[in-house]
Amino acid sequence: MTRVSVPASRAWRIRARPERRLRAILLFPVLAVALAALTILAIGRGPLVIAPVDIIDILVRAAQGVDQSSSREALVVLDIRLPRILLAVVIGANLAVSGALMQSLFRNPLADPGIIGVSAGAALAAAGVIVVGDKYLPGALPFASLPIAAFAGALIAVLILYLIATRGRETSVATLLLAGIALGALAGAIIGFLTFVADDRQLRDLTFWSLGSLGGATWDKVAALTPPFVLLLVALPFLGRGLNALSIGEAEAFYLGISVQRLKAAIVALAALATGASVAAAGIIGFVGIVVPQLLRLVLGPDHRFLLPACALLGPALLLAADTCARTLAAPAELPIGILTAGIGAPFFLWLLLRRPAGFDT
Amino acid sequence: MTVPIVAARNITYAVGDKILVEDVTVTLERGRLTAVIGPNGAGKSTLLRILAGELTSNSGNVRYLDQDVRSLSAWQLALRRAVMAQTTRLAFAFSVKEIAALGIDSLGRRASREARQALVATALEKADVGHLADRIYQTLSGGEQQRVQFARALTQLWAGQSIKRDQALLLDEPIAHLDMRHQLALMDAARAQARDGVAVLVTIHDLNLAAAYADHLLVLNRGRLVAQGRPHEVLTSRLLAEVFGVDAGIGEAPPGAVFVLPHRHAERRAPGSGTNPKPDH
């Protein structure tokens, strides 16, 4: 058949400029090593500085099941810093990957889990618990009520949006986006009202939570975040091709053999779960979901088969670095991490927008 | 006659109370290039999307060989037909060869990396965009983008060919933005696919190219199939007046090869009277 008889030179030319693929192959080990190094570094930083060698020692012995409860260093590492660092890693990956998922669902690189109202729903539910719950049930609220409320709020928001935007079997992304903005504005108004009626102590809670923090990390929180995180990681290899096809349009993705409705439902469910779980554990941490995928797209190109795993490595590294700064820069006080991610992320993002080459109109 | 690759029987498609396609019966035969002509809004694209399985007709049915289109999953359909849509807006900065490779990413997983790359390269070459392989899609002109989409459709078609023999290629106004050389090149490539046994459907506005390339011509007007047959049987001054509202002559040279000449329009406009020519029925 004529189509198979390709001149050798043609096949060679296709492979002649493999920058993006090469970059991907180089980038993964670099990101992985950077994340590992950052993890060790982050464990060592704090009021009690611990040397990297000792940290590795403690971790190895802990992995072997050796009892280290007599060592102060070991207690600090295993009970205080490690859960917080794992939380940063998991949440960083969740936010970056769900950002990339939302962007391909909306076919808009500026989309973010926040935009379809996941964060707004979570924030409203949590603010409601802080202000209203505290007023009428003083002292009766268990500590866990806040994360559960945030998680439920996120899921309810997505559900409402999906009901609004889905007609028959078709989901209109434009309607979803507009409804998300409207819902976000409504939630913002109600949160504003709650802020207005809140007393000083509630206001402090509200502020700290809405700027996000990884403080108060426990092994329980890490355990609660693990199932959605594992689910997300397992799903990643199956999404790449479909998301690539979706990038050229929903109809085109269907022509290419993708079950578009099923893919979109999977994206929404995974992103809501990952974001909801993260917001529940650490509040709203902005900009990771936009900056990480966008930065990686500039380096790797938009191929989701490389982009998604890279997000799962760079997101954690970025959030871990931000959190380490948050807890050491103003020690013993702690900065809300949202200030750092937005403070660094937003100008960086603007810089990216300004320097992008012609043709990257996305 | 053998079973047609795609057969639509009495399909009607309406959105609300607006009927876009009404009671159309068409078949896409193996090895035949079918062209669909008709004025804007006649339902050409809608018909193509119904045949592609993207839209489900309100009544009637579409069959791929002996299977109803509704019983086929997205990837089963992708093996049986490739589609080039009218406008494609891209969300991210994919390169030209990445776009073309989408056609095989979904279907050709069993093929080796080298074989897949060779197939993509051939498709890019066929669409005359091989020299643009590493360019970012958004930086191309409209016509170049259209050729890249054609390359993607070819890639998908060929990727599916190793699995399914009887295929259709559906092209929605594939030459709308192309210069004359590339219009002819694309129609040549489409006809070459037909010669290889593919059932090809093209919606097209250029009646002369439709007449020159089509084995079979379908004429749609207001959602209805008003004429079909060989180009020289279908294209008449009367049809052009009734369907398109133009007053144009039909020439024939060489015998059997018809062309449309709107010279009477041009002549009537020449004195600068400014009045719109009305078709005389």
XYZ file of C-alpha atoms in Angstrom:
643
model
C 0.000 0.000 0.000
C 1.313 3.425 -0.885
C 0.859 4.936 2.537
C 3.449 2.719 4.211
C 6.201 3.345 1.709
C 7.580 6.510 3.271
C 10.958 7.787 2.169
C 13.479 7.282 4.953
C 14.287 10.982 4.965
C 10.700 11.825 5.918
C 10.679 9.610 8.964
C 14.006 11.077 9.954
C 12.758 14.627 9.690
C 9.857 13.937 11.975
C 12.323 12.821 14.589
C 14.929 15.448 13.852
C 13.631 18.030 16.301
C 12.460 16.195 19.337
C 12.987 19.133 21.726
C 9.740 18.672 23.573
C 10.099 14.949 24.003
C 13.743 15.325 24.956
C 12.868 18.047 27.428
C 10.249 15.793 28.982
C 12.739 12.953 29.336
C 15.235 15.310 30.962
C 12.722 17.174 33.079
C 11.237 14.214 34.938
C 14.437 13.091 36.706
C 15.321 16.720 37.419
C 11.927 17.408 38.995
C 11.996 14.159 40.969
C 15.471 14.828 42.376
C 14.542 18.448 43.135
C 11.424 17.323 44.998
C 13.379 14.742 47.021
C 16.109 17.254 47.887
C 13.531 19.871 48.791
C 11.764 17.380 51.049
C 14.948 16.610 52.998
C 15.796 20.309 53.175
C 12.296 21.215 54.368
C 12.374 18.578 57.112
C 15.612 20.065 58.395
C 14.404 23.660 58.553
C 12.656 25.098 61.604
C 13.374 26.072 65.229
C 15.322 22.848 65.599
C 17.707 22.571 62.635
C 18.445 18.971 61.700
C 21.201 17.891 59.313
C 20.171 16.054 56.127
C 22.261 12.995 57.097
C 20.432 12.695 60.419
C 17.072 13.076 58.655
C 17.821 10.245 56.261
C 18.996 8.165 59.244
C 15.765 8.831 61.127
C 13.610 8.078 58.078
C 15.453 4.828 57.335
C 15.175 3.685 60.937
C 11.482 4.618 61.000
C 10.965 2.606 57.837
C 12.642 -0.353 59.541
C 10.246 0.009 62.464
C 12.883 1.014 65.028
C 11.447 2.761 68.098
C 12.909 6.286 68.221
C 10.627 7.879 70.820
C 13.595 8.788 73.028
C 15.145 11.011 70.352
C 13.973 14.613 70.220
C 15.048 14.964 66.595
C 13.146 11.861 65.596
C 9.980 13.106 67.324
C 10.200 16.452 65.560
C 10.808 14.829 62.200
C 8.249 12.055 62.395
C 5.416 13.658 64.351
C 5.595 17.333 63.431
C 7.400 17.992 60.174
C 6.853 14.863 58.105
C 3.024 14.994 58.131
C 3.124 18.665 57.214
C 5.545 18.016 54.375
C 3.523 15.092 53.052
C 0.446 17.301 53.227
C 2.242 19.948 51.148
C 3.316 17.320 48.612
C -0.141 15.793 48.245
C -1.975 19.123 48.127
C 0.558 20.591 45.695
C 0.047 17.672 43.338
C -3.742 17.776 43.760
C -3.960 21.484 42.988
C -1.578 21.435 40.028
C -3.145 18.374 38.414
C -6.712 19.520 38.943
C -5.718 22.879 37.492
C -4.437 21.158 34.356
C -7.591 19.011 34.188
C -9.911 22.009 34.484
C -7.939 23.906 31.851
C -8.341 21.158 29.306
C -12.010 20.693 30.199
C -12.681 24.392 29.596
C -10.162 24.507 26.764
C -8.862 27.629 28.437
C -5.413 27.822 30.044
C -6.618 30.419 32.520
C -9.247 28.130 34.046
C -8.715 26.886 37.544
C -10.653 24.717 39.999
C -11.580 28.007 41.638
C -13.345 29.190 38.509
C -16.079 26.575 38.381
C -16.854 27.465 41.979
C -15.257 24.527 43.753
C -13.277 26.843 46.010
C -16.204 29.219 46.391
C -18.470 26.405 47.543
C -15.855 25.140 49.952
C -15.128 28.613 51.282
C -18.804 29.407 51.820
C -19.439 26.174 53.692
C -16.383 26.692 55.894
C -17.168 30.349 56.577
C -20.702 29.331 57.494
C -19.352 26.817 59.982
C -16.920 29.329 61.481
C -19.442 32.133 61.962
C -22.936 30.679 62.170
C -21.990 27.351 63.728
C -19.862 29.078 66.343
C -22.655 31.495 67.222
C -25.425 28.969 67.756
C -23.478 25.944 68.868
C -20.619 27.439 70.850
C -18.001 24.880 71.730
C -20.122 22.067 70.375
C -18.363 21.882 67.032
C -15.752 19.183 66.673
C -12.539 20.261 65.005
C -13.273 18.097 61.962
C -16.471 19.992 61.079
C -14.557 22.628 59.118
C -12.791 20.343 56.626
C -15.897 18.227 56.191
C -17.984 21.316 55.503
C -15.405 22.591 52.977
C -15.352 19.265 51.200
C -19.145 19.024 51.113
C -19.424 22.615 49.930
C -17.081 21.906 47.027
C -19.002 18.834 45.942
C -22.389 20.555 46.229
C -21.094 23.493 44.166
C -19.932 21.180 41.386
C -23.189 19.270 41.490
C -25.290 22.447 41.196
C -23.125 23.691 38.329
C -23.363 20.421 36.528
C -27.159 20.375 36.850
C -27.326 23.908 35.454
C -24.922 23.325 32.570
C -26.007 19.871 31.457
C -28.909 19.666 29.016
C -29.667 16.143 27.930
C -26.317 14.516 27.310
C -24.456 17.672 26.392
C -22.517 19.781 28.862
C -22.037 23.350 27.755
C -18.645 24.534 28.920
C -19.592 28.173 28.365
C -22.638 27.787 30.621
C -20.558 25.926 33.182
C -18.000 28.714 33.215
C -20.594 31.489 33.485
C -22.562 29.637 36.138
C -19.304 29.088 38.041
C -18.572 32.800 37.991
C -22.124 33.647 39.115
C -21.984 31.075 41.911
C -18.567 32.364 42.946
C -19.894 35.914 43.135
C -22.893 34.792 45.191
C -20.694 32.814 47.565
C -18.363 35.813 47.808
C -21.284 38.056 48.753
C -22.467 35.676 51.462
C -18.921 35.289 52.785
C -18.637 39.087 52.820
C -21.818 39.267 54.877
C -20.516 36.604 57.262
C -17.278 38.588 57.628
C -19.403 41.639 58.437
C -21.283 39.932 61.261
C -18.325 37.945 62.585
C -16.643 38.878 65.854
C -12.888 39.429 66.177
C -11.961 35.846 66.961
C -14.105 34.426 64.152
C -12.664 37.010 61.795
C -9.136 35.807 62.536
C -10.189 32.193 61.874
C -11.909 33.253 58.683
C -8.907 35.192 57.389
C -6.405 32.516 58.208
C -8.498 29.799 56.639
C -9.297 31.749 53.469
C -5.599 32.436 52.877
C -4.771 28.797 53.398
C -2.332 27.153 55.758
C -0.658 23.822 56.133
C -0.315 24.391 59.887
C -2.015 21.817 62.069
C -0.977 18.981 59.792
C -1.516 15.595 61.361
C -1.119 12.026 60.200
C -4.937 11.848 60.257
C -5.160 14.592 57.652
C -2.503 12.905 55.546
C -4.413 9.636 55.779
C -7.663 11.362 54.790
C -6.014 12.916 51.718
C -4.353 9.726 50.545
C -7.295 7.911 48.842
C -8.295 10.801 46.538
C -4.626 11.401 45.763
C -3.974 7.768 44.868
C -7.130 7.734 42.733
C -5.890 10.812 40.868
C -2.459 9.294 40.236
C -3.933 6.023 39.030
C -6.241 7.880 36.633
C -3.535 10.095 35.097
C -2.132 7.646 32.513
C -5.643 7.027 31.157
C -6.484 10.702 30.681
C -3.592 12.023 28.556
C -4.760 10.950 25.110
C -8.323 12.020 25.726
C -7.300 15.437 27.025
C -5.067 15.970 23.994
C -7.964 15.182 21.685
C -10.261 17.419 23.735
C -7.842 20.316 23.132
C -8.900 20.553 19.492
C -12.593 20.554 20.366
C -15.289 18.328 21.774
C -16.701 17.309 18.402
C -13.202 16.606 17.091
C -12.372 14.535 20.166
C -15.479 12.475 19.470
C -14.428 12.077 15.824
C -11.066 10.829 17.074
C -12.766 8.102 19.080
C -12.961 9.621 22.568
C -16.096 9.113 24.682
C -16.320 12.804 25.406
C -19.172 12.834 27.928
C -17.546 10.116 29.997
C -14.184 11.886 29.869
C -15.709 15.189 30.968
C -17.527 13.540 33.870
C -14.263 11.906 34.954
C -12.404 15.217 34.793
C -15.042 17.031 36.864
C -15.247 14.266 39.459
C -11.478 13.916 39.850
C -10.811 17.648 39.987
C -13.638 18.236 42.488
C -12.432 15.410 44.695
C -8.785 16.488 44.618
C -9.537 20.186 45.119
C -12.240 19.595 47.712
C -9.966 17.335 49.743
C -7.130 19.859 49.527
C -9.253 22.880 50.436
C -10.684 20.885 53.331
C -7.216 20.174 54.718
C -5.495 23.499 54.120
C -7.962 26.180 53.017
C -7.805 28.000 49.707
C -4.304 28.024 48.273
C -4.427 29.975 45.048
C -2.356 30.089 41.895
C -0.720 26.661 42.129
C -3.427 25.354 39.793
C -2.750 28.032 37.175
C 0.970 28.689 37.412
C 2.271 25.115 37.484
C 0.517 23.787 34.340
C 1.142 27.012 32.438
C 4.850 27.030 33.288
C 5.191 23.390 32.298
C 3.373 24.021 29.029
C 5.998 26.597 28.130
C 8.756 24.064 28.774
C 7.181 20.796 27.620
C 4.481 21.847 25.219
C 0.826 21.017 25.772
C 0.941 17.215 25.426
C -1.013 16.019 28.471
C 0.755 12.679 28.545
C 3.838 14.563 29.761
C 2.094 17.547 31.301
C 0.011 15.735 33.930
C 2.843 13.711 35.533
C 5.075 16.792 35.423
C 2.339 18.734 37.274
C 2.294 16.011 39.908
C 6.019 16.657 40.504
C 6.330 20.439 40.145
C 3.144 21.250 42.117
C 4.453 19.542 45.275
C 7.902 21.117 44.896
C 6.410 24.589 44.582
C 3.988 24.231 47.478
C 6.648 22.646 49.682
C 9.036 25.526 49.008
C 6.274 28.049 49.710
C 5.261 26.320 52.934
C 8.855 26.072 54.168
C 9.205 29.799 53.592
C 5.851 30.406 55.278
C 6.904 28.709 58.486
C 10.539 29.928 58.639
C 10.587 33.485 57.266
C 8.717 35.114 60.155
C 9.448 32.457 62.810
C 8.141 31.895 65.377
C 5.060 33.413 63.709
C 3.747 31.775 60.574
C 2.689 33.445 57.349
C -0.481 32.213 55.630
C 0.760 30.228 52.636
C -1.825 31.809 50.338
C 0.033 35.122 50.680
C 3.206 33.480 49.402
C 1.698 31.469 46.532
C -0.314 34.455 45.296
C 2.472 36.931 46.041
C 5.006 34.954 44.023
C 2.606 33.257 41.644
C 0.633 36.254 40.407
C 3.575 38.441 39.293
C 5.276 35.381 37.829
C 2.124 34.580 35.922
C 1.908 38.117 34.576
C 5.545 37.879 33.508
C 4.768 34.624 31.686
C 1.884 36.290 29.879
C 4.094 39.173 28.772
C 7.012 37.123 27.488
C 5.119 34.382 25.663
C 6.076 34.182 22.017
C 3.734 35.240 19.253
C 1.242 32.548 18.415
C 0.876 31.355 22.002
C -2.446 33.068 22.085
C -3.455 30.662 24.788
C -24.764 -3.685 -5.549
C -22.848 -4.254 -2.344
C -23.868 -2.837 1.012
C -22.925 0.882 1.142
C -20.309 1.868 3.712
C -22.620 4.507 5.166
C -26.356 4.562 4.555
C -28.746 7.152 5.933
C -32.417 6.347 5.599
C -35.130 8.994 5.947
C -33.211 11.055 8.471
C -34.832 14.139 9.948
C -33.080 16.401 12.405
C -34.670 19.335 14.164
C -33.625 21.694 16.912
C -36.747 22.931 18.664
C -39.241 23.490 15.847
C -36.554 24.371 13.305
C -36.034 21.501 10.912
C -32.438 21.407 9.707
C -32.493 18.153 7.776
C -35.755 16.700 6.527
C -36.336 13.167 5.321
C -32.963 12.696 3.615
C -31.898 9.326 2.279
C -28.315 9.046 1.046
C -25.677 6.363 0.715
C -21.916 6.684 0.677
C -20.556 3.996 -1.596
C -17.164 2.341 -1.521
C -14.738 4.061 -3.886
C -17.054 6.945 -4.673
C -16.529 10.642 -4.057
C -19.822 12.231 -3.141
C -20.076 16.004 -3.087
C -22.816 17.897 -1.255
C -23.740 21.315 -2.601
C -26.362 23.769 -1.467
C -26.732 27.356 -0.282
C -25.658 28.508 3.191
C -27.878 27.019 5.846
C -29.092 24.237 3.562
C -28.128 21.616 6.153
C -24.923 20.326 4.544
C -22.855 20.401 7.724
C -25.717 19.068 9.810
C -26.112 16.153 7.415
C -22.388 15.464 7.637
C -22.452 15.541 11.429
C -25.389 13.147 11.487
C -23.554 10.784 9.149
C -20.479 11.090 11.395
C -22.547 9.947 14.368
C -22.023 13.189 16.258
C -25.670 14.239 16.010
C -28.475 11.746 16.384
C -31.325 12.213 13.943
C -34.814 12.587 15.386
C -36.132 9.971 13.010
C -34.658 7.645 10.445
C -31.365 5.851 10.914
C -27.731 5.842 9.871
C -25.939 2.550 9.312
C -22.266 1.754 8.907
C -22.400 -1.437 6.824
C -24.815 -3.550 8.832
C -24.536 -1.691 12.139
C -26.673 1.153 13.410
C -24.536 4.188 14.230
C -26.070 4.411 17.686
C -24.808 0.936 18.559
C -21.204 1.926 17.824
C -19.007 3.463 20.516
C -16.864 6.524 19.851
C -13.712 4.510 19.154
C -15.544 1.951 17.020
C -16.826 4.827 14.903
C -13.348 6.356 14.785
C -12.095 3.183 13.108
C -14.806 3.437 10.460
C -14.703 7.091 9.544
C -12.476 10.155 9.789
C -13.953 13.639 9.881
C -12.538 17.022 9.034
C -14.748 19.670 10.617
C -15.283 23.162 9.318
C -13.645 25.279 11.988
C -11.273 24.058 14.623
C -10.229 26.345 17.419
C -7.287 25.057 19.385
C -6.896 25.578 23.110
C -3.174 25.001 23.544
C -0.024 25.533 21.520
C 0.296 22.134 19.846
C 2.732 21.720 16.969
C 1.534 20.711 13.523
C 2.810 17.157 13.785
C 1.302 16.770 17.253
C -2.094 17.697 15.784
C -1.704 15.269 12.907
C -0.515 12.568 15.313
C -3.774 12.865 17.290
C -5.312 10.838 14.480
C -3.181 7.838 15.303
C -2.752 8.319 19.070
C -6.267 7.090 19.653
C -6.227 4.131 17.297
C -2.744 2.981 16.390
C -1.394 1.964 19.761
C -0.272 -1.384 18.436
C 1.864 0.147 15.711
C 5.539 0.821 16.418
C 6.719 4.346 17.102
C 8.576 4.449 13.798
C 5.547 3.241 11.837
C 3.332 5.844 13.478
C 5.782 8.647 12.774
C 6.150 7.535 9.175
C 2.379 7.524 8.750
C 2.055 11.020 10.224
C 4.875 12.248 7.977
C 3.152 10.823 4.898
C -0.135 12.458 5.834
C 1.569 15.830 6.399
C 3.263 15.473 3.027
C -0.037 14.582 1.307
C -1.594 17.734 2.715
C 1.515 19.729 1.754
C 2.278 20.783 5.314
C 5.380 18.604 5.804
C 7.569 21.688 5.846
C 5.466 23.096 8.719
C 5.699 19.988 10.920
C 7.373 21.754 13.846
C 5.412 24.989 13.637
C 2.899 25.910 16.331
C -0.579 25.402 14.885
C -1.870 28.840 15.917
C 0.894 30.589 13.982
C -0.349 29.172 10.665
C -2.689 30.884 8.235
C -6.281 29.712 7.958
C -5.577 27.715 4.824
C -2.520 26.050 6.347
C -4.513 25.143 9.443
C -7.134 23.590 7.220
C -4.503 21.465 5.499
C -3.193 20.331 8.887
C -6.702 19.216 9.808
C -6.871 17.327 6.533
C -3.584 15.627 7.432
C -5.055 14.663 10.807
C -8.120 13.153 9.131
C -5.890 11.185 6.744
C -3.765 9.945 9.653
C -6.860 8.709 11.450
C -8.178 7.071 8.301
C -4.932 5.212 7.690
C -4.522 4.289 11.349
C -7.964 2.712 11.248
C -7.307 0.961 7.951
C -5.068 -1.632 9.573
C -8.079 -2.680 11.673
C -11.174 -1.900 9.587
C -11.328 -2.172 5.827
C -14.500 -0.291 4.943
C -14.093 3.337 5.825
C -15.590 6.729 5.137
C -13.872 10.104 4.947
C -16.146 13.050 5.706
C -14.837 16.490 4.802
C -16.809 19.602 5.744
C -15.891 22.430 3.362
C -12.268 21.298 3.229
C -11.196 23.822 0.604
C -12.954 26.917 1.924
C -9.755 28.763 2.849
C -7.334 27.236 0.360
C -5.633 28.793 -2.625
C -6.379 27.288 -6.021
C -3.356 24.982 -6.156
C -4.115 23.549 -2.737
C -7.829 23.287 -3.505
C -6.972 21.063 -6.437
C -4.330 19.174 -4.447
C -6.759 18.455 -1.615
C -9.507 17.330 -3.981
C -6.943 15.128 -5.749
C -5.980 13.595 -2.431
C -9.640 13.060 -1.520
C -10.262 11.363 -4.842
C -7.160 9.230 -4.395
C -8.670 7.992 -1.142
C -11.861 7.161 -2.985
C -9.838 5.234 -5.581
C -8.334 3.264 -2.668
C -11.838 2.148 -1.744
C -12.832 4.772 0.821
C -16.304 6.303 0.683
C -15.630 10.041 0.545
C -18.121 12.800 1.305
C -17.234 16.448 0.668
C -19.381 19.494 1.302
C -18.328 22.209 -1.072
C -19.387 25.608 -2.386
C -17.320 25.667 -5.579
C -19.725 24.123 -8.088
C -17.040 23.763 -10.742
C -14.777 21.754 -8.469
C -17.793 19.759 -7.316
C -18.619 19.003 -10.941
C -15.013 18.168 -11.781
C -14.330 15.804 -8.886
C -17.618 14.306 -7.756
C -18.730 10.869 -8.870
C -22.036 11.631 -7.255
C -23.593 14.979 -6.466
C -26.139 15.707 -3.735
C -28.038 18.981 -3.751
C -29.515 20.169 -0.462
C -31.917 23.053 -0.098
C -33.627 24.030 3.153
C -32.771 20.681 4.686
C -34.220 18.673 1.834
C -32.413 16.609 -0.763
C -33.658 18.218 -3.983
C -31.493 16.412 -6.520
C -28.819 13.775 -6.752
C -26.938 11.980 -9.469
C -23.951 12.453 -11.738
C -22.818 16.105 -11.954
C -23.831 16.576 -15.595
C -27.283 15.206 -14.864
C -27.813 17.315 -11.769
C -26.322 20.682 -12.653
C -28.777 22.623 -14.774
C -29.536 26.320 -15.112
C -32.959 25.603 -13.717
C -31.540 23.964 -10.565
C -29.090 26.806 -10.017
C -31.919 29.305 -10.278
C -34.227 27.379 -7.965
C -31.710 26.372 -5.313
C -29.085 29.094 -5.343
C -31.110 31.937 -6.822
C -28.512 32.668 -9.446
C -28.783 33.015 -13.171
C -25.909 31.045 -14.601
C -25.228 29.055 -17.704
C -23.993 25.488 -17.797
C -21.285 24.653 -20.264
C -19.963 21.303 -21.246
C -16.389 20.840 -22.399
C -15.099 18.242 -22.873
C -18.291 16.180 -23.241
C -19.578 15.047 -19.846
C -17.467 17.566 -17.896
C -19.777 20.412 -16.989
C -18.927 23.867 -15.744
C -20.916 26.738 -14.364
C -20.512 30.162 -15.892
C -22.180 33.093 -14.132
C -21.493 35.406 -17.098
C -25.057 36.578 -17.392
C -24.813 37.989 -13.847
C -21.611 39.740 -14.696
C -23.029 41.152 -17.914
C -26.120 42.439 -16.213
C -24.089 44.192 -13.528
C -21.727 45.725 -16.074
C -23.838 48.742 -17.127
C -23.787 49.798 -13.462
C -27.562 49.754 -13.077
C -27.061 48.661 -9.443
C -30.130 46.429 -9.462
C -29.753 42.920 -8.181
C -30.337 40.348 -10.860
C -33.376 38.253 -10.145
C -33.426 34.663 -11.270
C -36.004 34.065 -13.923
C -37.869 30.855 -13.258
